[in-house]
mmCIF file of C-alpha atoms and ligand atoms in Angstrom:
data_model
loop_
_atom_site.group_PDB
_atom_site.id
_atom_site.type_symbol
_atom_site.label_atom_id
_atom_site.label_comp_id
_atom_site.label_asym_id
_atom_site.label_seq_id
_atom_site.Cartn_x
_atom_site.Cartn_y
_atom_site.Cartn_z
ATOM 1 C CA MET T 13 3.071 21.143 -14.067
ATOM 2 C CA LYS T 14 -0.532 22.334 -13.972
ATOM 3 C CA THR T 15 -3.434 20.007 -14.738
ATOM 4 C CA ARG T 16 -7.101 19.881 -13.835
ATOM 5 C CA ILE T 17 -6.128 17.648 -10.897
ATOM 6 C CA THR T 18 -3.528 20.019 -9.427
ATOM 7 C CA GLU T 19 -6.109 22.810 -9.728
ATOM 8 C CA LEU T 20 -8.960 20.784 -8.236
ATOM 9 C CA PHE T 21 -7.015 19.618 -5.193
ATOM 10 C CA GLY T 22 -4.705 22.619 -4.757
ATOM 11 C CA ILE T 23 -1.544 20.520 -5.023
ATOM 12 C CA GLU T 24 1.777 21.185 -6.716
ATOM 13 C CA HIS T 25 2.305 17.922 -8.618
ATOM 14 C CA PRO T 26 -0.342 15.673 -10.245
ATOM 15 C CA VAL T 27 0.736 12.658 -8.193
ATOM 16 C CA ILE T 28 -1.588 10.942 -5.730
ATOM 17 C CA GLN T 29 -0.894 8.221 -3.164
ATOM 18 C CA GLY T 30 -3.917 5.909 -3.119
ATOM 19 C CA GLY T 31 -5.354 4.536 0.118
ATOM 20 C CA MET T 32 -3.582 1.374 1.246
ATOM 21 C CA HIS T 33 -4.634 -0.852 4.112
ATOM 22 C CA PHE T 34 -2.040 -0.792 6.926
ATOM 23 C CA VAL T 35 0.255 1.392 4.781
ATOM 24 C CA GLY T 36 -1.646 4.666 4.461
ATOM 25 C CA PHE T 37 -0.880 6.035 7.921
ATOM 26 C CA ALA T 38 -0.227 9.700 8.724
ATOM 27 C CA GLU T 39 3.546 9.341 8.196
ATOM 28 C CA LEU T 40 3.193 8.380 4.531
ATOM 29 C CA ALA T 41 0.246 10.640 3.688
ATOM 30 C CA ALA T 42 1.978 13.651 5.232
ATOM 31 C CA ALA T 43 5.256 12.907 3.435
ATOM 32 C CA VAL T 44 3.482 12.713 0.063
ATOM 33 C CA SER T 45 1.503 15.901 0.636
ATOM 34 C CA ASP T 46 4.539 17.705 1.970
ATOM 35 C CA ALA T 47 6.461 16.766 -1.183
ATOM 36 C CA GLY T 48 3.738 18.424 -3.282
ATOM 37 C CA GLY T 49 1.590 15.381 -4.108
ATOM 38 C CA LEU T 50 -1.670 14.296 -2.515
ATOM 39 C CA GLY T 51 -1.247 11.910 0.418
ATOM 40 C CA ILE T 52 -4.199 9.811 1.535
ATOM 41 C CA ILE T 53 -4.838 8.223 4.940
ATOM 42 C CA THR T 54 -6.623 4.868 4.767
ATOM 43 C CA GLY T 55 -9.804 5.326 6.800
ATOM 44 C CA LEU T 56 -10.683 1.727 7.584
ATOM 45 C CA THR T 57 -7.174 0.847 8.798
ATOM 46 C CA GLN T 58 -8.182 2.887 11.842
ATOM 47 C CA LYS T 59 -10.435 0.563 13.842
ATOM 48 C CA THR T 60 -12.815 3.285 15.037
ATOM 49 C CA PRO T 61 -13.844 6.791 13.922
ATOM 50 C CA GLU T 62 -12.101 8.139 17.046
ATOM 51 C CA LEU T 63 -8.832 6.580 15.938
ATOM 52 C CA LEU T 64 -9.317 8.027 12.447
ATOM 53 C CA ALA T 65 -9.836 11.475 14.006
ATOM 54 C CA ARG T 66 -6.543 11.000 15.844
ATOM 55 C CA GLU T 67 -4.774 9.890 12.644
ATOM 56 C CA ILE T 68 -6.072 12.975 10.808
ATOM 57 C CA ALA T 69 -4.749 15.154 13.631
ATOM 58 C CA ARG T 70 -1.364 13.369 13.454
ATOM 59 C CA CYS T 71 -1.218 14.033 9.710
ATOM 60 C CA ARG T 72 -2.084 17.694 10.209
ATOM 61 C CA GLU T 73 0.778 18.026 12.722
ATOM 62 C CA ARG T 74 3.145 16.785 10.035
ATOM 63 C CA THR T 75 2.029 18.887 7.060
ATOM 64 C CA ASP T 76 0.110 22.046 6.333
ATOM 65 C CA LYS T 77 -0.571 20.910 2.740
ATOM 66 C CA PRO T 78 -3.855 19.318 1.618
ATOM 67 C CA PHE T 79 -4.260 15.579 2.243
ATOM 68 C CA GLY T 80 -7.156 13.177 1.868
ATOM 69 C CA VAL T 81 -8.799 10.166 3.491
ATOM 70 C CA ASN T 82 -9.726 6.932 1.695
ATOM 71 C CA LEU T 83 -13.087 5.374 2.449
ATOM 72 C CA THR T 84 -13.463 1.897 1.000
ATOM 73 C CA PHE T 85 -17.027 0.595 0.814
ATOM 74 C CA LEU T 86 -17.012 -3.160 1.034
ATOM 75 C CA PRO T 87 -19.898 -5.571 1.111
ATOM 76 C CA ALA T 88 -19.931 -6.755 4.735
ATOM 77 C CA VAL T 89 -22.271 -8.590 7.056
ATOM 78 C CA ASN T 90 -21.355 -6.164 9.820
ATOM 79 C CA PRO T 91 -20.451 -2.956 7.990
ATOM 80 C CA PRO T 92 -17.974 -0.572 9.595
ATOM 81 C CA ASP T 93 -19.356 2.585 11.251
ATOM 82 C CA TYR T 94 -19.371 4.595 8.011
ATOM 83 C CA PRO T 95 -21.417 7.498 9.432
ATOM 84 C CA GLY T 96 -18.858 7.755 12.232
ATOM 85 C CA TYR T 97 -15.935 7.764 9.786
ATOM 86 C CA VAL T 98 -17.623 10.431 7.629
ATOM 87 C CA LYS T 99 -18.159 12.542 10.743
ATOM 88 C CA ALA T 100 -14.484 12.179 11.723
ATOM 89 C CA ILE T 101 -13.458 13.327 8.237
ATOM 90 C CA VAL T 102 -15.812 16.304 8.202
ATOM 91 C CA GLU T 103 -14.966 17.378 11.746
ATOM 92 C CA GLY T 104 -11.263 16.843 11.053
ATOM 93 C CA GLY T 105 -11.484 19.481 8.329
ATOM 94 C CA VAL T 106 -10.318 17.096 5.584
ATOM 95 C CA LYS T 107 -11.297 18.481 2.164
ATOM 96 C CA ILE T 108 -10.559 15.506 -0.095
ATOM 97 C CA VAL T 109 -11.954 11.972 0.115
ATOM 98 C CA GLU T 110 -10.972 9.031 -2.067
ATOM 99 C CA THR T 111 -13.860 6.578 -2.229
ATOM 100 C CA ALA T 112 -13.512 3.037 -3.536
ATOM 101 C CA GLY T 113 -15.472 -0.191 -3.705
ATOM 102 C CA ASN T 114 -19.236 0.160 -3.805
ATOM 103 C CA ASN T 115 -21.137 3.149 -5.149
ATOM 104 C CA PRO T 116 -20.501 6.087 -2.749
ATOM 105 C CA GLN T 117 -23.780 7.889 -3.615
ATOM 106 C CA LYS T 118 -25.271 7.514 -0.151
ATOM 107 C CA TRP T 119 -22.357 9.408 1.411
ATOM 108 C CA LEU T 120 -22.015 12.199 -1.130
ATOM 109 C CA PRO T 121 -24.533 14.662 0.366
ATOM 110 C CA ALA T 122 -22.752 14.721 3.740
ATOM 111 C CA LEU T 123 -19.336 15.053 2.094
ATOM 112 C CA LYS T 124 -20.447 17.718 -0.384
ATOM 113 C CA GLU T 125 -22.195 19.743 2.287
ATOM 114 C CA ALA T 126 -18.850 19.946 4.092
ATOM 115 C CA GLY T 127 -17.149 21.230 0.925
ATOM 116 C CA ILE T 128 -15.254 17.978 0.421
ATOM 117 C CA LYS T 129 -14.038 17.005 -3.048
ATOM 118 C CA VAL T 130 -14.646 13.344 -3.872
ATOM 119 C CA LEU T 131 -12.296 11.268 -6.008
ATOM 120 C CA HIS T 132 -13.866 7.889 -6.760
ATOM 121 C CA LYS T 133 -11.624 4.983 -7.709
ATOM 122 C CA CYS T 134 -13.002 2.484 -10.188
ATOM 123 C CA THR T 135 -11.911 -0.179 -12.619
ATOM 124 C CA SER T 136 -14.422 0.129 -15.462
ATOM 125 C CA MET T 137 -15.947 2.763 -17.700
ATOM 126 C CA ARG T 138 -19.382 1.796 -16.430
ATOM 127 C CA HIS T 139 -18.454 2.674 -12.874
ATOM 128 C CA ALA T 140 -16.475 5.776 -13.885
ATOM 129 C CA LEU T 141 -19.488 7.191 -15.730
ATOM 130 C CA LYS T 142 -21.714 6.343 -12.792
ATOM 131 C CA ALA T 143 -19.347 8.175 -10.431
ATOM 132 C CA GLU T 144 -19.440 11.233 -12.681
ATOM 133 C CA SER T 145 -23.228 11.132 -12.935
ATOM 134 C CA ILE T 146 -23.761 11.044 -9.161
ATOM 135 C CA GLY T 147 -21.531 14.091 -8.668
ATOM 136 C CA CYS T 148 -18.031 12.833 -7.894
ATOM 137 C CA ASP T 149 -15.515 15.582 -8.654
ATOM 138 C CA ALA T 150 -12.893 13.312 -10.196
ATOM 139 C CA VAL T 151 -12.210 9.682 -10.938
ATOM 140 C CA SER T 152 -9.200 7.449 -10.382
ATOM 141 C CA VAL T 153 -9.136 4.862 -13.171
ATOM 142 C CA ASP T 154 -7.536 1.625 -11.929
ATOM 143 C CA GLY T 155 -6.299 -0.592 -14.771
ATOM 144 C CA PHE T 156 -5.865 -4.368 -14.693
ATOM 145 C CA GLU T 157 -2.182 -3.928 -13.752
ATOM 146 C CA CYS T 158 -3.039 -2.422 -10.391
ATOM 147 C CA GLY T 159 -2.231 -3.745 -6.958
ATOM 148 C CA GLY T 160 -5.347 -4.506 -4.934
ATOM 149 C CA HIS T 161 -8.726 -5.031 -6.559
ATOM 150 C CA PRO T 162 -8.653 -4.682 -10.370
ATOM 151 C CA GLY T 163 -12.308 -5.707 -10.780
ATOM 152 C CA GLU T 164 -13.464 -8.464 -13.087
ATOM 153 C CA ASP T 165 -13.163 -6.878 -16.545
ATOM 154 C CA ASP T 166 -9.381 -7.189 -16.991
ATOM 155 C CA VAL T 167 -8.942 -4.059 -19.099
ATOM 156 C CA PRO T 168 -5.409 -2.652 -18.900
ATOM 157 C CA ASN T 169 -4.670 1.064 -18.770
ATOM 158 C CA PHE T 170 -3.575 1.360 -22.418
ATOM 159 C CA ILE T 171 -7.238 0.834 -23.297
ATOM 160 C CA LEU T 172 -9.016 2.039 -20.175
ATOM 161 C CA LEU T 173 -7.424 5.504 -20.056
ATOM 162 C CA PRO T 174 -8.200 6.549 -23.652
ATOM 163 C CA ARG T 175 -11.710 5.196 -23.114
ATOM 164 C CA ALA T 176 -11.987 7.376 -20.016
ATOM 165 C CA ALA T 177 -10.682 10.356 -22.003
ATOM 166 C CA GLU T 178 -13.353 9.741 -24.642
ATOM 167 C CA GLU T 179 -16.255 9.652 -22.238
ATOM 168 C CA LEU T 180 -15.542 11.427 -18.961
ATOM 169 C CA ARG T 181 -15.979 15.152 -18.480
ATOM 170 C CA VAL T 182 -14.610 15.258 -14.923
ATOM 171 C CA PRO T 183 -10.828 15.119 -14.443
ATOM 172 C CA PHE T 184 -9.327 11.667 -13.952
ATOM 173 C CA VAL T 185 -6.023 10.146 -12.911
ATOM 174 C CA ALA T 186 -4.349 6.987 -14.164
ATOM 175 C CA SER T 187 -3.920 4.347 -11.493
ATOM 176 C CA GLY T 188 -2.254 0.942 -11.681
ATOM 177 C CA GLY T 189 1.249 0.300 -12.972
ATOM 178 C CA MET T 190 2.446 3.869 -12.399
ATOM 179 C CA ALA T 191 6.019 4.169 -11.123
ATOM 180 C CA ASP T 192 7.981 7.064 -12.545
ATOM 181 C CA GLY T 193 8.131 10.062 -14.859
ATOM 182 C CA ARG T 194 7.524 7.826 -17.875
ATOM 183 C CA SER T 195 4.280 6.636 -16.314
ATOM 184 C CA LEU T 196 3.170 10.207 -15.676
ATOM 185 C CA VAL T 197 3.899 11.375 -19.230
ATOM 186 C CA ALA T 198 2.176 8.293 -20.673
ATOM 187 C CA ALA T 199 -0.837 8.896 -18.436
ATOM 188 C CA LEU T 200 -1.052 12.502 -19.617
ATOM 189 C CA ALA T 201 -0.664 11.413 -23.251
ATOM 190 C CA LEU T 202 -3.532 8.953 -22.853
ATOM 191 C CA GLY T 203 -5.777 11.722 -21.573
ATOM 192 C CA ALA T 204 -5.414 11.567 -17.789
ATOM 193 C CA ASP T 205 -4.788 14.626 -15.629
ATOM 194 C CA GLY T 206 -2.279 12.942 -13.350
ATOM 195 C CA MET T 207 -1.467 9.616 -11.765
ATOM 196 C CA ASN T 208 -2.199 7.624 -8.632
ATOM 197 C CA MET T 209 0.346 5.193 -7.202
ATOM 198 C CA GLY T 210 -0.013 2.533 -4.548
ATOM 199 C CA THR T 211 2.712 -0.104 -4.662
ATOM 200 C CA ARG T 212 5.515 2.358 -5.614
ATOM 201 C CA PHE T 213 4.830 4.472 -2.512
ATOM 202 C CA MET T 214 5.229 1.412 -0.261
ATOM 203 C CA ALA T 215 8.906 1.252 -1.199
ATOM 204 C CA THR T 216 9.772 4.633 0.301
ATOM 205 C CA ARG T 217 11.633 5.478 3.473
ATOM 206 C CA GLU T 218 8.603 7.120 5.092
ATOM 207 C CA ALA T 219 6.140 4.272 4.430
ATOM 208 C CA PRO T 220 5.645 3.053 8.010
ATOM 209 C CA ILE T 221 5.802 -0.629 7.133
ATOM 210 C CA HIS T 222 8.301 -3.396 7.876
ATOM 211 C CA GLU T 223 11.604 -3.389 5.973
ATOM 212 C CA ASN T 224 10.865 -6.959 4.798
ATOM 213 C CA VAL T 225 7.950 -5.639 2.713
ATOM 214 C CA LYS T 226 10.142 -3.021 1.053
ATOM 215 C CA LYS T 227 12.850 -5.636 0.380
ATOM 216 C CA ALA T 228 10.252 -7.960 -1.159
ATOM 217 C CA LEU T 229 9.112 -5.173 -3.489
ATOM 218 C CA VAL T 230 12.653 -4.395 -4.638
ATOM 219 C CA ALA T 231 13.322 -8.113 -5.190
ATOM 220 C CA ALA T 232 10.076 -8.813 -7.079
ATOM 221 C CA SER T 233 9.753 -8.818 -10.852
ATOM 222 C CA GLU T 234 6.719 -8.024 -12.981
ATOM 223 C CA LEU T 235 6.034 -11.784 -13.097
ATOM 224 C CA ASP T 236 5.582 -12.178 -9.357
ATOM 225 C CA THR T 237 1.992 -11.074 -8.779
ATOM 226 C CA ARG T 238 -0.993 -13.418 -8.770
ATOM 227 C CA LEU T 239 -4.740 -12.903 -8.989
ATOM 228 C CA VAL T 240 -6.574 -14.439 -6.047
ATOM 229 C CA MET T 241 -10.277 -14.706 -5.138
ATOM 230 C CA ARG T 242 -11.282 -14.688 -8.812
ATOM 231 C CA PRO T 243 -13.863 -17.478 -8.249
ATOM 232 C CA LEU T 244 -15.452 -15.292 -5.534
ATOM 233 C CA ARG T 245 -15.653 -12.325 -7.933
ATOM 234 C CA ASN T 246 -13.516 -10.372 -5.498
ATOM 235 C CA THR T 247 -10.296 -10.510 -7.506
ATOM 236 C CA GLU T 248 -7.211 -9.168 -5.816
ATOM 237 C CA ARG T 249 -3.715 -8.753 -7.265
ATOM 238 C CA VAL T 250 -1.185 -9.821 -4.645
ATOM 239 C CA LEU T 251 2.505 -10.673 -4.409
ATOM 240 C CA SER T 252 3.136 -14.385 -4.704
ATOM 241 C CA ASN T 253 4.217 -16.161 -1.510
ATOM 242 C CA ALA T 254 3.611 -19.494 0.260
ATOM 243 C CA ALA T 255 0.161 -18.442 1.539
ATOM 244 C CA VAL T 256 -0.896 -17.235 -1.910
ATOM 245 C CA GLU T 257 0.181 -20.487 -3.568
ATOM 246 C CA ARG T 258 -1.801 -22.403 -0.898
ATOM 247 C CA LEU T 259 -4.821 -20.195 -1.565
ATOM 248 C CA LEU T 260 -4.581 -20.780 -5.321
ATOM 249 C CA GLU T 261 -4.323 -24.521 -4.720
ATOM 250 C CA LYS T 262 -7.593 -24.361 -2.732
ATOM 251 C CA GLU T 263 -9.194 -22.436 -5.592
ATOM 252 C CA ARG T 264 -8.125 -25.132 -8.057
ATOM 253 C CA GLU T 265 -9.321 -27.943 -5.785
ATOM 254 C CA LEU T 266 -12.652 -26.488 -4.706
ATOM 255 C CA GLY T 267 -13.556 -24.840 -8.027
ATOM 256 C CA ALA T 268 -16.924 -23.123 -8.152
ATOM 257 C CA SER T 269 -17.910 -24.446 -4.716
ATOM 258 C CA ILE T 270 -15.281 -22.341 -2.930
ATOM 259 C CA ARG T 271 -16.551 -20.024 -0.170
ATOM 260 C CA PHE T 272 -14.870 -17.116 1.537
ATOM 261 C CA GLU T 273 -14.609 -19.203 4.731
ATOM 262 C CA ASP T 274 -12.335 -21.664 2.907
ATOM 263 C CA ILE T 275 -9.605 -19.080 2.480
ATOM 264 C CA LEU T 276 -9.920 -17.186 5.753
ATOM 265 C CA PRO T 277 -6.465 -18.288 7.018
ATOM 266 C CA GLU T 278 -4.825 -16.749 3.949
ATOM 267 C CA VAL T 279 -6.737 -13.456 3.857
ATOM 268 C CA ALA T 280 -8.420 -12.560 7.138
ATOM 269 C CA GLY T 281 -6.601 -10.147 9.419
ATOM 270 C CA VAL T 282 -3.217 -10.793 7.793
ATOM 271 C CA TYR T 283 -2.267 -7.182 7.024
ATOM 272 C CA PRO T 284 -0.885 -6.191 10.457
ATOM 273 C CA ARG T 285 1.269 -9.340 10.534
ATOM 274 C CA ILE T 286 2.737 -8.555 7.130
ATOM 275 C CA MET T 287 2.969 -4.772 7.128
ATOM 276 C CA LEU T 288 3.866 -4.200 10.771
ATOM 277 C CA GLU T 289 5.651 -7.428 11.758
ATOM 278 C CA GLY T 290 7.202 -8.329 8.412
ATOM 279 C CA GLN T 291 5.931 -11.950 8.371
ATOM 280 C CA MET T 292 6.067 -12.194 4.609
ATOM 281 C CA ASP T 293 4.281 -15.541 4.296
ATOM 282 C CA ALA T 294 1.448 -14.701 6.720
ATOM 283 C CA GLY T 295 -1.100 -14.218 3.953
ATOM 284 C CA ALA T 296 -2.077 -12.490 0.719
ATOM 285 C CA TRP T 297 -1.220 -8.798 0.407
ATOM 286 C CA SER T 298 -1.975 -6.425 -2.446
ATOM 287 C CA CYS T 299 0.842 -5.638 -4.831
ATOM 288 C CA GLY T 300 0.882 -4.342 -8.392
ATOM 289 C CA MET T 301 2.792 -5.629 -11.422
ATOM 290 C CA VAL T 302 4.694 -2.377 -11.099
ATOM 291 C CA ALA T 303 6.863 -4.156 -8.494
ATOM 292 C CA GLY T 304 8.954 -5.054 -11.556
ATOM 293 C CA LEU T 305 9.897 -1.372 -11.892
ATOM 294 C CA ILE T 306 10.848 -0.809 -8.243
ATOM 295 C CA ARG T 307 14.594 -0.953 -7.626
ATOM 296 C CA ASP T 308 15.179 1.281 -4.614
ATOM 297 C CA VAL T 309 13.705 2.753 -1.457
ATOM 298 C CA PRO T 310 14.049 6.532 -1.760
ATOM 299 C CA THR T 311 12.447 9.169 0.432
ATOM 300 C CA VAL T 312 9.011 10.262 -0.785
ATOM 301 C CA LYS T 313 10.441 13.645 -1.744
ATOM 302 C CA GLU T 314 13.268 12.055 -3.727
ATOM 303 C CA LEU T 315 10.730 9.858 -5.518
ATOM 304 C CA ILE T 316 8.344 12.690 -6.380
ATOM 305 C CA ASP T 317 11.133 15.095 -7.392
ATOM 306 C CA ARG T 318 12.608 12.363 -9.597
ATOM 307 C CA ILE T 319 9.216 11.682 -11.187
ATOM 308 C CA MET T 320 8.637 15.348 -11.965
ATOM 309 C CA ALA T 321 12.176 15.919 -13.309
ATOM 310 C CA GLN T 322 11.928 12.837 -15.529
ATOM 311 C CA ALA T 323 8.454 13.775 -16.754
ATOM 312 C CA GLU T 324 9.443 17.334 -17.548
ATOM 313 C CA GLY T 325 12.619 16.111 -19.300
ATOM 314 C CA LEU T 326 10.642 13.630 -21.378
ATOM 315 C CA ILE T 327 8.143 16.237 -22.505
ATOM 316 C CA ALA T 328 10.586 19.090 -23.129
ATOM 317 C CA GLU T 329 13.385 17.045 -24.685
ATOM 318 C CA ARG T 330 12.556 13.531 -25.888
ATOM 319 C CA LEU T 331 9.032 14.238 -27.097
ATOM 320 C CA ALA T 332 9.687 17.783 -28.310
ATOM 321 C CA ALA T 333 12.708 16.488 -30.278
ATOM 322 C CA THR T 334 10.501 14.149 -32.300
ATOM 323 C CA LEU T 335 8.812 17.218 -33.800
ATOM 324 C CA ARG T 336 11.950 19.083 -34.764
HETATM 325 C C1 FMN E 24 -0.934 -2.953 -0.010
HETATM 326 C C2 FMN E 24 -2.070 -2.264 -0.710
HETATM 327 C C3 FMN E 24 -3.238 -2.027 -0.016
HETATM 328 C C4 FMN E 24 -4.311 -1.376 -0.649
HETATM 329 N N1 FMN E 24 -5.436 -1.103 0.084
HETATM 330 C C5 FMN E 24 -6.443 -0.372 -0.487
HETATM 331 C C6 FMN E 24 -7.581 0.009 0.268
HETATM 332 O O1 FMN E 24 -7.705 -0.315 1.454
HETATM 333 N N2 FMN E 24 -8.540 0.739 -0.347
HETATM 334 C C7 FMN E 24 -8.421 1.129 -1.657
HETATM 335 O O2 FMN E 24 -9.301 1.818 -2.158
HETATM 336 N N3 FMN E 24 -7.363 0.774 -2.406
HETATM 337 C C8 FMN E 24 -6.361 0.038 -1.850
HETATM 338 N N4 FMN E 24 -5.256 -0.294 -2.601
HETATM 339 C C9 FMN E 24 -5.167 0.166 -4.023
HETATM 340 C C10 FMN E 24 -4.333 1.444 -4.172
HETATM 341 O O3 FMN E 24 -4.954 2.539 -3.558
HETATM 342 C C11 FMN E 24 -4.120 1.799 -5.655
HETATM 343 O O4 FMN E 24 -5.364 1.987 -6.300
HETATM 344 C C12 FMN E 24 -3.329 0.741 -6.394
HETATM 345 O O5 FMN E 24 -2.283 0.284 -5.599
HETATM 346 C C13 FMN E 24 -2.804 1.277 -7.716
HETATM 347 O O6 FMN E 24 -2.039 0.329 -8.381
HETATM 348 P P1 FMN E 24 -0.428 0.208 -8.248
HETATM 349 O O7 FMN E 24 -0.202 -0.586 -7.005
HETATM 350 O O8 FMN E 24 -0.039 -0.498 -9.485
HETATM 351 O O9 FMN E 24 0.122 1.592 -8.128
HETATM 352 C C14 FMN E 24 -4.195 -0.976 -2.004
HETATM 353 C C15 FMN E 24 -3.011 -1.246 -2.702
HETATM 354 C C16 FMN E 24 -1.950 -1.871 -2.082
HETATM 355 C C17 FMN E 24 -0.687 -2.131 -2.870
#
């Protein structure tokens, strides 16, 4: 399958694995790239630029296919060493960067100068058009269904993707709620050039996270995610658990007066405890509604091969048959 995304990134299949905190390590990124998709290492999960450089090297040892690095720009009192991370990416010879969060404009010159293609992830048309106008090469359009931060506009992909197709000139991928070949064909039909998956890639053999997380994903239904931090305008879609219900109770009690400090126990520094130690009630962790479509834990290659076979079957048989 050839699309503008496979051409742009030099990959075989139009399937991308989005950056995921404490999930997007070299093992997963390399497995996705090796299976013909685009794997992405999560930059900020590495505490320092030196550690990111090491992670990039580890990924390169595992695959000779293209892979990317995610750089998430968050509002922070003490921002991470972004110049250091950019340097590690450039010096590591990485040619694709997925940016997310705040406007990446400030970092584009350094990335572009190094011949790096930038895929910006955003949740609204406003931000997608901005990304295009500042020179991003492609956009990842994250609908309301997505795991992680869906923004504050609540527009699902059935609307957001055709809107993106109407207005964007750069290639874009559908992100949020994507799980299988049906998702890919739907994304293409709505105008996207491929798809990005987060949650689905967590439930794979190579995802270097605790088995408890994978079991929770297989057990979850599409009704089991919650939106937290809405009153702070930092909405995050997470899997429901005891910590999340406690957090939501605080939101109800404190109303508009809630501050980030009030929910620190439920959100700060919880990822290693969940992803690496499998303490499933340690805090809130990102998860998409697509959990309702996850029923097994295949290898990344099995998953991607299955997606492509199903997508090709759908196009060549089911859809083609409707025209006969
Ligand atoms: C556990 C988890 C952690 C994530 N961490 C990040 C992150 O650090 N930076 C980022 O840009 N996106 C992050 N995301 C969002 C994903 O890259 C992707 O956009 C999203 O998962 C797509 O929706 P889906 O889960 O329905 O596939 C995360 C998602 C999950 C599930």
